[in-house]
XYZ file of C-alpha atoms in Angstrom:
661
model
C -2.258 -29.697 -7.658
C -2.640 -31.261 -11.076
C 0.068 -33.833 -11.646
C 1.019 -34.644 -15.218
C 2.964 -37.717 -16.347
C 5.013 -35.597 -18.728
C 7.531 -32.985 -17.702
C 6.503 -29.509 -18.726
C 8.608 -28.083 -21.538
C 8.168 -24.540 -22.781
C 7.000 -24.100 -26.345
C 10.407 -22.742 -27.299
C 11.973 -26.079 -26.411
C 9.167 -28.576 -26.930
C 6.446 -29.779 -29.243
C 3.806 -27.083 -29.515
C 1.221 -29.550 -30.828
C 1.517 -31.994 -27.930
C -1.555 -31.230 -25.852
C -0.299 -33.309 -22.955
C 2.760 -31.146 -22.406
C 0.925 -27.982 -21.442
C -0.084 -28.289 -17.801
C -3.275 -26.299 -18.307
C -4.600 -29.214 -20.399
C -4.600 -31.516 -17.381
C -8.351 -31.161 -17.005
C -8.927 -31.987 -20.642
C -6.674 -35.047 -20.247
C -8.121 -36.125 -16.906
C -9.718 -39.205 -18.445
C -6.411 -40.430 -19.851
C -4.423 -42.178 -17.119
C -1.318 -42.255 -19.315
C -1.338 -38.470 -19.680
C -2.702 -37.411 -16.306
C -1.549 -38.927 -13.032
C -4.201 -37.285 -10.865
C -5.125 -34.427 -8.600
C -3.781 -33.666 -5.105
C -5.612 -31.360 -2.678
C -3.369 -29.378 -0.335
C -3.573 -26.293 1.855
C -1.029 -24.398 -0.224
C -0.617 -21.560 2.258
C 0.148 -23.866 5.164
C 2.507 -26.053 3.102
C 4.330 -22.930 1.977
C 5.084 -22.040 5.595
C 6.951 -25.305 6.215
C 10.688 -25.008 5.441
C 10.917 -28.817 5.416
C 8.619 -29.022 2.384
C 11.176 -28.708 -0.407
C 8.514 -28.655 -3.118
C 6.048 -26.114 -1.769
C 7.934 -23.933 0.731
C 7.496 -20.242 -0.135
C 5.391 -21.123 -3.193
C 2.255 -19.385 -1.973
C 4.114 -16.119 -1.362
C 5.609 -16.208 -4.851
C 2.228 -16.934 -6.387
C 0.744 -13.990 -4.530
C 3.577 -11.773 -5.700
C 3.069 -12.799 -9.336
C -0.693 -12.425 -9.157
C -0.383 -9.052 -7.480
C 1.951 -7.761 -10.195
C -0.436 -8.949 -12.890
C -3.519 -7.496 -11.251
C -1.777 -4.209 -10.551
C -0.990 -3.870 -14.252
C -4.613 -4.647 -15.092
C -6.229 -2.893 -12.119
C -7.267 0.195 -14.031
C -9.612 -1.912 -16.168
C -11.318 -3.362 -13.121
C -12.481 -2.634 -9.604
C -10.262 -4.602 -7.231
C -11.389 -2.762 -4.122
C -14.709 -1.874 -2.520
C -16.568 0.151 -5.154
C -19.267 2.755 -4.601
C -22.888 1.640 -4.536
C -24.063 0.385 -7.905
C -20.677 -0.795 -9.080
C -19.465 -4.362 -9.213
C -16.069 -5.941 -8.770
C -14.136 -9.136 -9.279
C -14.979 -11.350 -6.346
C -12.510 -14.184 -6.819
C -10.046 -15.524 -9.344
C -9.089 -18.860 -10.861
C -5.350 -18.996 -11.481
C -3.209 -21.508 -13.359
C 0.490 -21.338 -12.545
C 3.626 -23.372 -13.140
C 6.047 -23.653 -10.232
C 9.645 -24.359 -11.270
C 11.894 -25.659 -8.509
C 15.657 -25.392 -8.719
C 18.324 -23.378 -6.954
C 15.568 -20.769 -6.706
C 11.803 -21.116 -6.958
C 10.050 -19.480 -9.892
C 6.345 -18.989 -10.516
C 4.882 -18.334 -13.970
C 1.217 -17.425 -14.393
C -0.406 -19.227 -17.287
C -3.956 -18.015 -16.971
C -6.275 -16.014 -14.759
C -10.016 -16.615 -15.070
C -12.074 -13.868 -13.509
C -14.272 -15.263 -12.174
C -13.453 -18.981 -12.327
C -16.189 -21.337 -13.370
C -16.753 -25.061 -13.233
C -18.047 -24.792 -16.758
C -14.969 -23.137 -18.207
C -12.738 -25.827 -16.687
C -14.464 -28.602 -18.597
C -13.776 -27.407 -22.114
C -17.511 -27.348 -22.954
C -17.796 -25.353 -26.203
C -20.694 -23.236 -24.957
C -18.782 -22.276 -21.841
C -15.631 -21.432 -23.773
C -17.704 -19.373 -26.234
C -19.141 -17.446 -23.300
C -15.661 -16.821 -21.940
C -14.437 -15.634 -25.333
C -17.526 -13.482 -25.763
C -16.928 -11.652 -22.496
C -13.282 -10.928 -23.199
C -13.847 -10.179 -26.877
C -16.672 -7.811 -26.070
C -14.351 -5.760 -23.904
C -11.353 -5.787 -26.225
C -13.428 -4.856 -29.285
C -13.832 -1.473 -27.616
C -10.095 -0.808 -27.784
C -7.239 -1.061 -30.214
C -3.658 -1.475 -29.030
C -1.144 0.850 -30.669
C 2.048 -0.966 -31.644
C 4.399 1.988 -31.764
C 5.236 4.360 -34.564
C 6.057 8.020 -34.820
C 3.255 9.050 -32.487
C 4.908 7.420 -29.505
C 1.649 5.830 -28.296
C 2.885 2.246 -28.386
C 2.068 1.578 -24.759
C -1.419 3.070 -24.734
C -4.904 1.693 -25.269
C -7.029 3.978 -27.431
C -10.843 3.807 -27.647
C -11.995 2.230 -30.880
C -15.773 2.236 -30.420
C -17.911 4.803 -28.605
C -20.199 3.999 -25.679
C -23.621 2.746 -26.780
C -25.310 5.874 -25.472
C -23.209 7.960 -27.902
C -24.063 5.884 -30.996
C -26.704 7.398 -33.335
C -29.692 5.123 -33.886
C -30.612 6.039 -37.458
C -27.775 4.593 -39.526
C -29.545 1.464 -40.763
C -29.085 -2.210 -40.040
C -25.697 -2.540 -41.711
C -24.033 0.599 -40.378
C -21.174 0.889 -37.907
C -23.524 2.103 -35.187
C -25.739 -0.949 -35.581
C -22.655 -3.172 -35.405
C -21.580 -1.451 -32.188
C -25.029 -1.940 -30.660
C -25.003 -5.600 -31.702
C -21.615 -6.108 -30.072
C -22.855 -4.583 -26.843
C -26.067 -6.591 -26.862
C -24.145 -9.804 -27.519
C -21.769 -8.966 -24.737
C -24.685 -8.438 -22.356
C -26.266 -11.755 -23.228
C -22.959 -13.555 -22.708
C -22.195 -11.990 -19.315
C -22.748 -14.799 -16.842
C -21.573 -15.847 -13.398
C -19.987 -12.965 -11.480
C -18.514 -11.077 -14.420
C -21.472 -8.722 -14.739
C -21.838 -6.320 -17.554
C -21.739 -3.209 -15.378
C -18.155 -4.069 -14.399
C -17.305 -2.807 -17.865
C -20.222 -0.518 -18.664
C -20.399 1.540 -15.488
C -16.875 1.477 -14.156
C -14.558 0.997 -17.122
C -16.497 3.103 -19.616
C -16.716 5.875 -17.047
C -12.952 5.807 -16.582
C -11.974 5.554 -20.220
C -14.608 8.055 -21.275
C -12.655 10.439 -19.045
C -9.104 9.302 -19.775
C -9.206 8.033 -23.336
C -6.052 6.052 -22.653
C -4.665 3.361 -20.395
C -3.617 4.626 -17.004
C 0.084 3.924 -16.597
C 2.597 4.765 -13.847
C 4.120 7.418 -16.100
C 0.753 9.170 -16.440
C 0.366 9.276 -12.669
C 3.943 10.530 -12.276
C 3.354 13.267 -14.825
C 0.039 14.381 -13.344
C 1.342 14.320 -9.767
C 4.607 16.150 -10.459
C 2.635 18.891 -12.176
C 1.019 19.684 -8.819
C 4.340 20.316 -7.014
C 6.276 23.584 -7.473
C 9.355 21.681 -6.257
C 9.539 19.885 -9.594
C 9.196 22.994 -11.757
C 12.253 23.701 -13.868
C 12.800 26.913 -11.911
C 12.152 25.269 -8.546
C 14.661 23.969 -6.031
C 14.003 20.427 -7.161
C 14.498 21.065 -10.866
C 16.665 18.141 -11.965
C 17.018 16.806 -8.429
C 16.017 13.251 -7.466
C 14.365 13.556 -4.065
C 14.371 10.212 -2.213
C 14.040 11.455 1.383
C 10.238 11.490 1.499
C 10.107 9.491 4.745
C 11.789 12.446 6.423
C 9.404 14.992 4.938
C 7.627 14.997 1.575
C 7.153 17.885 -0.842
C 3.948 19.966 -0.704
C 1.540 20.449 -3.629
C 0.165 23.805 -4.789
C -3.209 23.207 -3.170
C -1.591 22.949 0.276
C 0.672 25.954 -0.284
C -2.295 27.987 -1.541
C -4.442 27.175 1.501
C -1.643 27.976 3.947
C -1.009 31.268 2.132
C -4.723 32.041 2.195
C -4.841 31.639 5.986
C -1.713 33.786 6.434
C -3.057 36.470 4.121
C -6.384 36.928 5.915
C -6.473 36.272 9.650
C -9.575 36.376 11.838
C -9.030 34.056 14.807
C -12.550 33.671 16.205
C -14.185 33.402 12.817
C -11.968 32.161 10.005
C -9.461 30.478 12.317
C -12.044 28.349 14.097
C -13.739 27.498 10.804
C -10.411 26.418 9.322
C -9.754 24.147 12.297
C -13.223 22.597 12.113
C -13.016 21.981 8.374
C -9.527 20.520 8.714
C -10.735 17.920 11.232
C -13.358 16.761 8.774
C -10.830 16.770 5.918
C -8.412 14.620 7.928
C -11.112 12.021 8.669
C -11.892 11.762 4.955
C -8.223 11.506 3.926
C -7.449 8.757 6.442
C -10.782 6.937 6.127
C -12.220 7.195 9.643
C -15.925 7.515 10.424
C -16.731 10.950 11.839
C -19.573 9.434 13.846
C -17.092 7.307 15.824
C -13.769 9.179 15.791
C -12.477 12.631 16.704
C -9.381 14.454 15.445
C -6.985 16.323 17.727
C -3.812 18.217 16.826
C -0.380 18.997 18.213
C 2.957 20.211 16.884
C 4.012 16.793 15.575
C 3.611 13.072 16.234
C 6.300 13.100 18.951
C 4.314 15.634 20.960
C 1.165 13.578 20.477
C 2.717 10.358 21.774
C 4.069 12.205 24.798
C 0.595 13.558 25.546
C -1.038 10.162 25.019
C 1.441 8.517 27.410
C 0.743 11.209 29.985
C -3.030 10.701 29.672
C -2.793 6.888 29.755
C -0.604 6.932 32.864
C -3.606 7.583 35.106
C -5.372 4.487 33.762
C -2.586 1.968 34.488
C -1.429 0.219 37.641
C 1.591 -1.877 38.554
C -0.510 -4.995 37.826
C -0.961 -4.073 34.162
C 1.088 -4.794 31.040
C 1.786 -2.905 27.838
C 2.977 -4.604 24.634
C 5.480 -2.505 22.696
C 6.764 -3.290 19.200
C 10.536 -3.044 18.808
C 9.930 -1.674 15.299
C 8.514 1.572 16.650
C 10.092 4.925 15.952
C 11.682 6.247 19.146
C 8.886 8.820 19.408
C 6.456 5.944 19.949
C 8.844 3.874 22.066
C 10.779 5.931 24.619
C 7.758 7.769 26.044
C 6.005 4.471 26.841
C 9.082 3.019 28.551
C 9.292 6.150 30.686
C 5.583 5.996 31.485
C 5.794 2.311 32.436
C 8.737 3.054 34.726
C 6.751 5.757 36.512
C 3.711 3.493 36.924
C 5.650 0.303 37.610
C 3.744 -1.743 35.019
C 5.295 -4.498 32.919
C 6.565 -3.896 29.363
C 6.414 -6.851 26.956
C 8.525 -6.293 23.840
C 7.195 -7.675 20.558
C 10.363 -8.505 18.598
C 9.214 -9.443 15.113
C 12.739 -10.206 13.915
C 12.654 -13.523 15.753
C 9.342 -14.606 14.281
C 8.430 -16.984 11.519
C 7.324 -15.485 8.189
C 3.617 -14.950 7.591
C 2.302 -15.237 4.074
C -0.178 -12.496 4.836
C 2.647 -10.029 5.334
C 1.752 -9.302 8.957
C 4.288 -9.161 11.751
C 3.464 -12.232 13.774
C 5.762 -13.222 16.596
C 5.133 -14.005 20.239
C 8.164 -14.310 22.473
C 8.138 -17.694 24.180
C 5.188 -18.956 22.168
C 6.698 -19.892 18.810
C 5.581 -23.358 17.810
C 2.258 -23.132 19.604
C 0.514 -21.889 16.486
C 0.109 -18.438 18.041
C 1.929 -15.797 16.017
C 0.125 -12.616 17.067
C 1.154 -9.938 19.618
C 1.666 -11.382 23.122
C -1.403 -9.791 24.688
C -3.105 -11.275 27.748
C -6.028 -10.294 29.949
C -3.560 -8.087 31.837
C -2.577 -6.113 28.724
C -3.922 -2.560 28.624
C -2.034 -1.079 25.657
C -0.658 -2.395 22.355
C 1.688 0.131 20.745
C 2.754 -0.538 17.136
C 3.735 1.186 13.898
C 1.483 0.599 10.900
C 4.759 0.392 9.049
C 8.317 0.972 10.189
C 10.177 3.970 8.779
C 13.097 1.597 8.149
C 11.557 -1.767 7.177
C 8.816 -0.463 4.890
C 6.517 -3.462 5.495
C 2.889 -2.900 6.482
C 1.563 -4.439 9.667
C -1.502 -6.611 9.099
C -3.438 -4.317 11.410
C -6.827 -5.843 10.684
C -5.734 -9.355 11.705
C -3.826 -8.035 14.704
C -6.744 -5.878 15.806
C -9.273 -8.700 15.616
C -6.991 -11.043 17.547
C -6.190 -8.528 20.276
C -9.805 -7.574 20.877
C -10.778 -11.248 21.100
C -8.135 -11.876 23.751
C -8.868 -8.716 25.729
C -11.556 -6.301 24.473
C -10.329 -3.546 26.793
C -6.877 -3.269 25.165
C -6.297 0.096 23.525
C -4.353 -0.098 20.258
C -2.121 2.898 19.569
C -0.798 3.018 16.010
C 1.947 5.151 14.499
C 0.724 5.671 10.935
C 3.332 8.261 9.955
C 5.303 6.071 7.534
C 2.246 4.254 6.170
C -0.268 6.900 5.073
C 1.821 8.515 2.314
C 1.506 5.157 0.529
C -1.580 3.299 1.795
C -5.132 4.270 2.721
C -5.437 3.766 6.482
C -9.159 3.106 6.230
C -8.601 0.265 3.791
C -5.723 -1.296 5.718
C -7.155 -1.985 9.155
C -7.047 1.581 10.482
C -10.487 1.209 12.036
C -9.028 -1.355 14.463
C -6.906 1.382 16.049
C -8.132 3.280 19.079
C -5.620 6.060 18.420
C -4.057 6.551 14.985
C -1.280 9.150 14.727
C 0.213 10.790 11.610
C 2.513 13.682 10.736
C 1.112 15.792 7.916
C 4.500 16.987 6.678
C 5.268 13.411 5.606
C 1.847 13.198 3.939
C 2.518 16.062 1.490
C 1.005 18.568 3.916
C 2.038 21.215 6.466
C 3.872 20.559 9.731
C 1.097 19.316 11.995
C 0.653 16.249 14.191
C -2.714 14.484 13.948
C -4.320 12.020 16.358
C -7.529 10.247 15.312
C -9.113 8.772 18.443
C -12.075 6.499 18.941
C -14.676 8.183 21.101
C -14.819 6.934 24.660
C -11.142 5.921 24.834
C -9.781 9.037 26.543
C -9.501 8.999 30.325
C -12.942 9.635 31.788
C -14.494 10.184 28.342
C -17.918 9.121 27.092
C -19.013 8.513 23.518
C -20.117 12.110 23.021
C -18.928 13.955 19.949
C -16.023 16.283 20.507
C -14.618 14.892 23.737
C -11.618 13.445 21.925
C -10.775 16.698 20.160
C -8.791 18.070 23.070
C -7.134 14.775 23.936
C -3.644 15.947 22.981
C -4.232 19.613 22.154
C -2.704 22.462 24.122
C -3.325 26.129 23.428
C -4.225 27.712 20.110
C -3.715 25.505 17.105
C -1.789 26.501 13.986
C -4.712 27.733 11.863
C -2.494 28.107 8.800
C -1.502 24.437 9.007
C -5.141 23.479 9.610
C -6.149 25.258 6.424
C -3.328 23.440 4.657
C -5.023 20.141 5.560
C -8.026 21.259 3.480
C -5.599 21.773 0.613
C -4.314 18.249 1.254
C -7.838 16.882 0.755
C -7.970 18.797 -2.523
C -4.715 17.163 -3.588
C -5.963 13.654 -2.898
C -9.104 14.399 -4.905
C -6.822 15.607 -7.717
C -5.030 12.263 -7.526
C -8.359 10.460 -7.816
C -9.303 12.628 -10.784
C -6.431 11.131 -12.769
C -8.592 8.042 -13.280
C -12.197 9.087 -12.507
C -14.245 12.226 -13.081
C -14.156 14.451 -10.010
C -15.254 18.050 -9.624
C -12.704 18.821 -6.925
C -14.096 22.157 -5.750
C -17.703 21.018 -5.332
C -16.599 17.670 -3.818
C -14.533 19.455 -1.159
C -17.512 21.636 -0.262
C -19.767 18.578 -0.051
C -17.369 16.519 2.065
C -16.602 19.347 4.477
C -20.237 20.364 4.653
C -21.985 17.266 5.885
C -20.175 14.546 3.966
C -20.072 10.994 5.268
C -17.240 8.479 5.014
C -19.214 6.648 2.327
C -19.041 9.795 0.177
C -15.242 9.951 0.234
C -14.069 6.372 0.726
C -14.171 5.301 -2.915
C -12.442 8.502 -4.008
C -9.650 8.101 -1.468
C -9.232 4.458 -2.468
C -8.983 5.603 -6.082
C -6.300 8.116 -5.143
C -4.327 5.531 -3.184
C -4.652 2.953 -5.969
C -3.049 5.518 -8.269
C -0.319 6.103 -5.682
C 0.369 2.372 -5.456
C 0.406 2.054 -9.244
C 2.956 4.866 -9.510
C 5.173 3.539 -6.725
C 5.190 -0.147 -7.590
C 7.600 -0.247 -10.528
C 10.282 2.130 -9.165
C 10.161 0.299 -5.821
C 10.397 -3.137 -7.453
C 13.315 -1.997 -9.616
C 15.403 -1.016 -6.590
C 14.325 -4.038 -4.518
C 15.209 -6.401 -7.355
C 18.667 -4.853 -7.604
C 19.260 -5.395 -3.885
C 17.693 -8.833 -3.773
C 19.133 -10.403 -6.922
C 22.135 -8.393 -8.195
C 23.869 -6.433 -5.445
C 25.551 -9.309 -3.648
C 27.430 -7.039 -1.256
C 24.325 -5.184 -0.105
C 22.035 -6.311 2.750
C 18.386 -5.242 2.757
C 17.087 -4.308 6.201
C 13.895 -6.312 6.275
C 11.639 -8.448 8.435
C 12.341 -11.630 6.503
C 15.313 -12.756 4.471
C 13.067 -13.251 1.449
C 11.483 -9.855 1.850
C 10.058 -9.638 -1.655
C 8.385 -13.044 -1.685
C 6.711 -12.626 1.672
C 5.975 -8.946 1.810
C 5.422 -7.607 -1.716
C 1.707 -7.271 -1.106
C 2.268 -5.082 1.937
C 5.466 -3.315 0.874
C 5.793 0.468 0.759
C 8.764 2.140 -0.957
C 10.826 2.815 2.162
C 13.989 0.823 1.407
C 16.926 0.637 3.821
C 20.176 -1.230 3.264
C 23.833 -1.464 4.219
C 26.860 -2.196 2.042
C 29.304 -4.724 3.450
C 32.348 -2.506 2.851
C 31.291 1.001 1.792
C 30.286 3.605 4.353
C 26.634 4.648 4.257
C 27.746 8.251 4.685
C 30.017 7.934 1.644
C 27.150 6.505 -0.423
C 24.901 9.422 0.565
C 27.684 11.936 -0.192
C 28.223 10.394 -3.641
C 24.505 10.677 -4.359
C 24.334 14.286 -3.169
C 27.263 15.191 -5.436
C 25.096 13.970 -8.293
C 21.934 15.830 -7.193
C 20.284 12.791 -5.616
C 18.847 13.138 -2.111
C 19.005 10.015 0.086
C 19.788 9.688 3.776
C 22.105 7.762 6.088
C 21.615 7.070 9.783
C 19.368 5.196 12.190
C 16.299 7.373 11.527
C 15.294 7.404 15.217
C 14.611 3.675 14.890
C 17.808 2.444 16.541
C 16.015 -0.310 18.462
C 14.576 -1.716 15.235
C 17.900 -1.635 13.374
C 19.707 -3.078 16.389
C 17.305 -6.038 16.506
C 17.739 -6.596 12.775
C 21.541 -6.490 13.079
C 21.460 -8.965 15.954
C 19.206 -11.378 14.062
C 21.390 -11.215 10.915
C 24.802 -11.354 12.570
C 25.680 -7.763 11.654
C 28.114 -5.981 13.977
C 26.245 -2.962 15.377
C 29.448 -1.149 16.322
C 30.711 -1.512 12.748
C 27.336 -0.287 11.487
C 27.641 2.818 13.649
C 31.078 3.418 12.180
C 29.536 3.418 8.710
C 27.013 6.032 9.750
C 24.103 3.592 9.995
C 22.059 2.455 7.011
C 21.219 4.072 3.688
C 17.518 4.828 3.259
C 15.917 5.458 -0.121
C 12.317 6.516 0.483
C 10.206 7.032 -2.620
C 6.842 8.680 -3.192
C 4.344 8.495 -6.043
C 6.006 11.410 -7.847
C 9.349 9.592 -8.142
C 9.919 8.034 -11.558
C 11.668 4.972 -12.966
C 14.196 7.253 -14.643
C 15.132 8.794 -11.304
C 15.600 5.405 -9.666
C 17.717 4.208 -12.610
C 19.854 7.321 -12.234
C 20.316 6.580 -8.532
C 21.243 2.972 -9.283
C 23.803 4.054 -11.886
C 25.473 6.454 -9.445
C 25.689 3.848 -6.693
C 27.029 1.172 -9.036
C 29.701 3.588 -10.258
C 31.283 3.675 -6.789
C 34.521 1.748 -6.526
C 33.977 -1.459 -4.590
C 30.203 -1.497 -5.068
C 30.067 -4.855 -6.834
C-alpha cells in the first residue's frame, strides 16, 4: 500500500497539475518525505477476510471484480487462458487501484501493466519508451470508429495489414515500408513477458478472421442464428426465454443430427457408431482425457445418480462416512440419504450457508471447525464419498472444485468425488474449472443445448471391482439399448461448440469434428472449447451483471438467494447467470404470471433444491412457510443467446408491477 500525505482528489475537483495528488505518482515522489509517507506491505487477501478491518475488509474481492470486468472487456485482444502450443499469454499483471471507503467501498482501477516491470515503476525514460512502444505498436494496427451514419462506433477496424500481406517493392518512403518499420520497431521493443507473438500469432489470427472487435452483441447475434427457436417464424419469435436452467434450446446442428439418426436406422452398424462417436464428442466438450475417463449414458442425471448410489452401496460399511452438500439438487441428495440408511453409514452435511466468505469464490465451510483455519469440506480418513454440485441450480455460484479436490485427496486419497455438473456446463468449461478432480462428473445434455440424455464421465478404476482398462466404466450406469438418436445429437452438440469457437478463431468445423472423433486427443480440442466458453462468458457477463446490479443496489424489497450477502463482491469471478430471488411482498407466482403475460419465460418454485433454499432462508431469517405461500422463489436463468435488450425488457415488466419498489 502506497500512502500519500495528500488526500486523493479527482481531476474534476482538484488541481490537474499537482503531481502529488495522483496516487500513481507515489513511486515518483518516493524520495520526497513531504509528499510520500511510505509503503506498507500487507497480505491483502487475508486482510480482506477480516470483518474487523474497517479499511481493507472486502477490498480484495472488489479489486478482483473490477479487474475481471476490465480483462473480460479486453480478453479478445489477449490470451487469458491456456493457449495452444506456440502461443503466449499474459502471465501476471501489475495493477494500480484507488480504494474509496465510505458507507460503501468502491474500487477504481487506474492502470494495469501487463506484465508489470520494476523498470516501468521507476519512471526511467527508456523503460517508459519501451512501454509506449509496445502499446503504440498494437494500437497503430487499428483505428477506433467514433460513431456516424455507419453505426460502427463501438467497433475496432483494421487500419494496417499484417506484415506478410504488405508488398515489398514500394520503396523506402511508401506505406508498406512504414508498416514494416512499425512492426520491426515493435519487435525490438517487446521485452519482459509481453512477447511479440502475443499480438502477431494470436491477435492477428483473430482479427484477420473477424475484422472487428468481438463484442457480446456479436456473440449473441451469431449464436441466435444457430437456433430455430429464435427465428421470426419460430415459437420463440419475440419471446424472452429465461428458463434455460430447466432446459435450454437446441441448435440446428443438434436437430439435424437427431433427424439424421431417425431418418436412417441400422442398429448394429450406424447405431453403435453413433454411440461410440458421441462418447468421444462428450469427452471433448467437457474437457476430460479419453485415456483416463469413460463416458456412460442413461435417461437423465436423476437416473445416473440412482445407479451410482446403487453401485457404491456395495463398497460402503457402517463404519464409513459420506459428505453431502446441502446445495445439491434433490436428484443428487435424496438417493444418497436412502443409500446411507440402507448401509447404516454416517452422513455429514456440508452447509455452506453457515460458512465464512472465501475470496476465491469456493464454498468453504466445515461444521464445528470454523475458526480453526480449515474451511474445506469436512472429510476425514473415514470419508468414502464427497457429493457436491459444481454449481447450484439456485445459487448460481461455482464451486472451487480444483481447491476442494486437492484438499480432499490430501486428507484421504481414497475418497471418491461425485459432482453434479448439470447447472455449470452450459456456462463454464468443466475441464478448465477443476473437472479433472472429479471421479464421476454428471451432466444432462438437454440443459447443455443438446438432446435429452444423461451423461456420466467416470475415472477409470473407480467403479466397483473395476481396473484401469479402457471401457470398463462405459456400462457403469447404462441399462439396455441407448437412445442412438440422442447419441447422434451429441455429435451435433460438438459441432455447435466448434461454431461458437469459430466466432473468434478460424475453425473448419466439419474437418475438425472428423479429426476429433477419429483419433483426436484432449490437447486437440481443449483450446477450441476454451475459446467457445470464453465467448459464452463474454456474452453472458453483461446481461447477468445488469440484473444482479438491479437486485443488489436498486431493488430494496428484493432478496437475492446467494451464498454470501455480498454475492457480487465475493463471487463475480465464479458467477453463472442463474439468478434466484424473492420479493418481500409480491408472490413469486404473480411475478412469473406477469412476465408470461408479456411473453417473458421465467420460473417460480423450489427447483428440486428445497434443502438449499431452506438453509438459505434459515440463515437469512426468511420464513419458509411464508416463502411456500408465495410459490417459492423466482428464477431467471440466462444463456449466451440472451441479450441485454431482453433483460432490460424483463426488468421493465417487473418494475411495472404495483408494489415492486
